[in-house]
CSV table of C-alpha atoms in Angstrom, one decimal:
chain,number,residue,atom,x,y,z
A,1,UNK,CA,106.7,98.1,71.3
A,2,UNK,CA,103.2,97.1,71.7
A,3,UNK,CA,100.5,99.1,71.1
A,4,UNK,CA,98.7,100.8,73.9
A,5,UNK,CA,95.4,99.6,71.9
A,6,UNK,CA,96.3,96.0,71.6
A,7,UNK,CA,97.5,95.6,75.1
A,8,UNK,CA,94.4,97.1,76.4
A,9,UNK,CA,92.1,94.9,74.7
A,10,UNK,CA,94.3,91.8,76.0
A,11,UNK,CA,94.1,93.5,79.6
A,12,UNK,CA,91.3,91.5,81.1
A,13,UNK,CA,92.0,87.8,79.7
A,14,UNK,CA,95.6,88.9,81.1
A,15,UNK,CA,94.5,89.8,84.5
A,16,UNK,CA,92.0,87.2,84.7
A,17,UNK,CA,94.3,84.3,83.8
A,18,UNK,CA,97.2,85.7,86.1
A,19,UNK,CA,94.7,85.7,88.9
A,20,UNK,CA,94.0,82.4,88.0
A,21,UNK,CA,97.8,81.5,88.2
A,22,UNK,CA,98.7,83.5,91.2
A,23,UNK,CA,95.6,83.5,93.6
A,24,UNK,CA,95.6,87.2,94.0
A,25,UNK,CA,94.2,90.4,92.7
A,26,UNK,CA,96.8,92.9,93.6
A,27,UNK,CA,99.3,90.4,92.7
A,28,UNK,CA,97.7,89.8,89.0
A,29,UNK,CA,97.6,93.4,88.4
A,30,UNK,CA,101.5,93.7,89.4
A,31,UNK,CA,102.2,91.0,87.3
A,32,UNK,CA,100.0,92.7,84.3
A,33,UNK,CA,101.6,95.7,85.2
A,34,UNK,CA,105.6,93.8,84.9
A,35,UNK,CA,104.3,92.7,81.1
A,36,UNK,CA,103.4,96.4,79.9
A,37,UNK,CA,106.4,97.7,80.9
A,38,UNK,CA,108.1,94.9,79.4
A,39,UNK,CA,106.0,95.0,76.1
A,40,UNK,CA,106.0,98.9,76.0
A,41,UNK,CA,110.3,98.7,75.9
A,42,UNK,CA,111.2,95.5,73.5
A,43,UNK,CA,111.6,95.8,70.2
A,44,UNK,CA,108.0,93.8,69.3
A,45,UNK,CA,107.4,95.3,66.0
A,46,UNK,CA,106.5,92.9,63.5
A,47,UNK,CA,104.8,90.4,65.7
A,48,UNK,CA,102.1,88.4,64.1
A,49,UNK,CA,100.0,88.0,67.4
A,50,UNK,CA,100.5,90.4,69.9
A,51,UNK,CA,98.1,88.7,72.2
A,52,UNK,CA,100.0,85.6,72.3
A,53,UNK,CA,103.5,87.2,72.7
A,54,UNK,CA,101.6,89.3,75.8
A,55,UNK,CA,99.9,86.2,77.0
A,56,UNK,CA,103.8,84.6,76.9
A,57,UNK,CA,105.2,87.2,79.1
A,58,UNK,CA,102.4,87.3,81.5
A,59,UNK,CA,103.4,83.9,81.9
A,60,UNK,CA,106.9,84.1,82.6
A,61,UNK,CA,106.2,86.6,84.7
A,62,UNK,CA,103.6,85.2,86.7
A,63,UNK,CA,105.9,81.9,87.0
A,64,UNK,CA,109.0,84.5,88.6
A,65,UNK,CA,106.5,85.8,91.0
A,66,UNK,CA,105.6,81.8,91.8
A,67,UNK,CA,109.4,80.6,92.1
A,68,UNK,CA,110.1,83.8,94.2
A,69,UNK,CA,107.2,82.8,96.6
A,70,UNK,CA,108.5,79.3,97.0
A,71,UNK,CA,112.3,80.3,97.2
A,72,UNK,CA,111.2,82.5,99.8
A,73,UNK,CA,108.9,80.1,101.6
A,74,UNK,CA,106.3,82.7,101.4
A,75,UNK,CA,103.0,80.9,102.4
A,76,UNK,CA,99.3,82.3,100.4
A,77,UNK,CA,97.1,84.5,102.8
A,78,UNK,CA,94.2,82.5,103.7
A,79,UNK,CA,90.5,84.7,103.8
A,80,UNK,CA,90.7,85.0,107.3
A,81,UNK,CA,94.0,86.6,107.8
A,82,UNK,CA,93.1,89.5,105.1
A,83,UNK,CA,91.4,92.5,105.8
A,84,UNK,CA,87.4,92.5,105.0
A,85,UNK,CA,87.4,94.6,102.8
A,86,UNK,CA,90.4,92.8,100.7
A,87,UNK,CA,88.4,89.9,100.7
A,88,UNK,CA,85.3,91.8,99.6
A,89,UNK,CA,87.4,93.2,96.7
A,90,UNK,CA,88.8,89.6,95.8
A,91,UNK,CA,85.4,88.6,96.3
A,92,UNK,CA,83.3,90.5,94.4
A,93,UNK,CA,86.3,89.6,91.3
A,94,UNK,CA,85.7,86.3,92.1
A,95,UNK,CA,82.2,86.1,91.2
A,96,UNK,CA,82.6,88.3,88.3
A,97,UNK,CA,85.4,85.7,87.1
A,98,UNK,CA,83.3,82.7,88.0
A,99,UNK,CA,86.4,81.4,89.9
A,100,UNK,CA,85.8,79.9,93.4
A,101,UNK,CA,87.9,80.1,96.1
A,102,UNK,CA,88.4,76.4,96.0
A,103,UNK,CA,90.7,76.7,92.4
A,104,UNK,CA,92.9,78.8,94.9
A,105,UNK,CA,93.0,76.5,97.1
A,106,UNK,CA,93.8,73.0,94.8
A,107,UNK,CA,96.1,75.5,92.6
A,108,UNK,CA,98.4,76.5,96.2
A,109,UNK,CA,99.0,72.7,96.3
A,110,UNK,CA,100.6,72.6,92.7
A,111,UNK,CA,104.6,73.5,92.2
A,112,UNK,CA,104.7,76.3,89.7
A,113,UNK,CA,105.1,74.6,86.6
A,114,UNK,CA,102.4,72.3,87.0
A,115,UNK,CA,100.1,75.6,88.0
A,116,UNK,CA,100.7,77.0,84.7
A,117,UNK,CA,100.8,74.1,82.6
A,118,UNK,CA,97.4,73.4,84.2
A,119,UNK,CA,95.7,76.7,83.9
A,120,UNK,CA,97.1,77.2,80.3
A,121,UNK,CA,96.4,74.1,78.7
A,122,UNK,CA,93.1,73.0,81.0
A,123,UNK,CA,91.7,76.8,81.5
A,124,UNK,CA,92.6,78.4,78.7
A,125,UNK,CA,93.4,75.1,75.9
A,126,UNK,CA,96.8,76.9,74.8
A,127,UNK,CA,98.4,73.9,73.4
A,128,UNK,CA,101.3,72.1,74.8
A,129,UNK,CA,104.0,73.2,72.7
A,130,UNK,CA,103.3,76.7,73.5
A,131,UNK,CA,102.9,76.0,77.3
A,132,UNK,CA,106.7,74.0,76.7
A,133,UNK,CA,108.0,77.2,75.4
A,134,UNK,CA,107.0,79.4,78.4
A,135,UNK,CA,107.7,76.8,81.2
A,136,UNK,CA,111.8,76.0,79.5
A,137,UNK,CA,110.5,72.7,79.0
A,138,UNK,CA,109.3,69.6,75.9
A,139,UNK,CA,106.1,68.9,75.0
A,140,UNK,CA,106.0,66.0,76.8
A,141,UNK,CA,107.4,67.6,80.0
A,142,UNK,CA,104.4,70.4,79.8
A,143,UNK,CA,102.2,67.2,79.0
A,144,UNK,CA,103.6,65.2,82.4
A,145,UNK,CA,103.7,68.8,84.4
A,146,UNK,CA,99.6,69.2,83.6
A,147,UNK,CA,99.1,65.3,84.4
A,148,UNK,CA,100.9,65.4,88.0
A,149,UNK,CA,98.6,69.2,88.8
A,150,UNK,CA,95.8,66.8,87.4
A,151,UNK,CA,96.8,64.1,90.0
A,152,UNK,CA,97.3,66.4,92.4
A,153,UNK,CA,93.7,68.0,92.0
A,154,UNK,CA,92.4,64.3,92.0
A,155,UNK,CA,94.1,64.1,95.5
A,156,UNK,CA,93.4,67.2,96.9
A,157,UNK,CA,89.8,66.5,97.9
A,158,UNK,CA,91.0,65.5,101.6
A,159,UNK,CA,93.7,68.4,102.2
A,160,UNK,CA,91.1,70.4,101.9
A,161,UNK,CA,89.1,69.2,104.5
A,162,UNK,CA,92.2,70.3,106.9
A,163,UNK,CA,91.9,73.8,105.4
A,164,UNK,CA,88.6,74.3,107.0
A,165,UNK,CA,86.7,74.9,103.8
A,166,UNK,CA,83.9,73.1,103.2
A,167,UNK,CA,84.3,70.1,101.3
A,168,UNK,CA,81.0,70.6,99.1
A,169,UNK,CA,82.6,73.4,97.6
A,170,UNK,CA,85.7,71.7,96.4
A,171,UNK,CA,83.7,68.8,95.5
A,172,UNK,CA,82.0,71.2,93.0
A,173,UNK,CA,85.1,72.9,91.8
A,174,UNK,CA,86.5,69.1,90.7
A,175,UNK,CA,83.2,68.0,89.4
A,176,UNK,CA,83.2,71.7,87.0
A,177,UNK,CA,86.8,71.4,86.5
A,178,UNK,CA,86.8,67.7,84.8
């Protein structure tokens, strides 16, 4: 078992980087949520980095919520279809996170490996033979999974114009994100 203490202190780098992967607040506090219960009933003792086992679940979980959505053909709810004070919530996370709402948008067009290869390795530089472990996967496949979300953020300058968001704001988010 983990202890309360360590998994507290990972808390907000988990939250924050399953917000990142998922594109929700209340789905990145289920998903942190999923790993305590999941760290609080294995048998961790004697881990060497509890952070980086936790970070490792957080993953695989946040990658089941992501294959569930797709296998379910579940669509993300845009801004406007949310309550206002959801958004104000999300929004007021957002800033605090200095994440904009166009990463949400690039990341929806990414499968799910490719959104966690990508925010692993590019957000967070956990290095590829980690990200291979969590995604099932070889180095080189987490390498070629983060190249094709890279690709696919190249490309998704124009989709977004279709999205109605304005494409300043995405220019922006590419410009930061390379």
């Amino acid at each position: 078992m983990v202890p309360v203490v360590e998994f507290e202190a990972a808390r907000p780098q988990l939250t924050a980087m399953a917000f990142r992967i998922l594109g929700s607040i209340h789905d990145a506090e289920d998903a942190v949520q999923t790993t305590w219960i999941k760290a609080s009933t294995a048998d961790a003792d004697g881990l060497r980095n509890p952070a980086a086992w936790l970070t490792t679940v957080l993953t695989r979980v946040c990658l089941d919520q992501l294959r569930a959505r797709q296998r379910r053909r579940e669509d993300p709810l845009h801004a406007d279809m949310l309550p206002a004070e959801a958004v104000a919530a999300d929004e007021v996370y957002l800033q605090r996170e200095n994440v904009s709402r166009a990463l949400m948008v690039v990341l929806d067009a990414l499968t799910p490996a490719q959104r966690v290869a990508y925010v692993l390795h590019d957000l967070f530089d956990v290095p590829f033979s980690a990200v291979a472990k969590i995604i099932d996967t070889s180095p080189d496949g987490a390498k070629k999974h983060a190249s094709r979300a890279r690709i696919r953020i190249d490309q998704s300058e124009p989709a977004s114009a279709t999205t109605g968001l304005d494409g300043g704001v995405v220019d922006a988010f590419l410009a930061a994100a390379a």
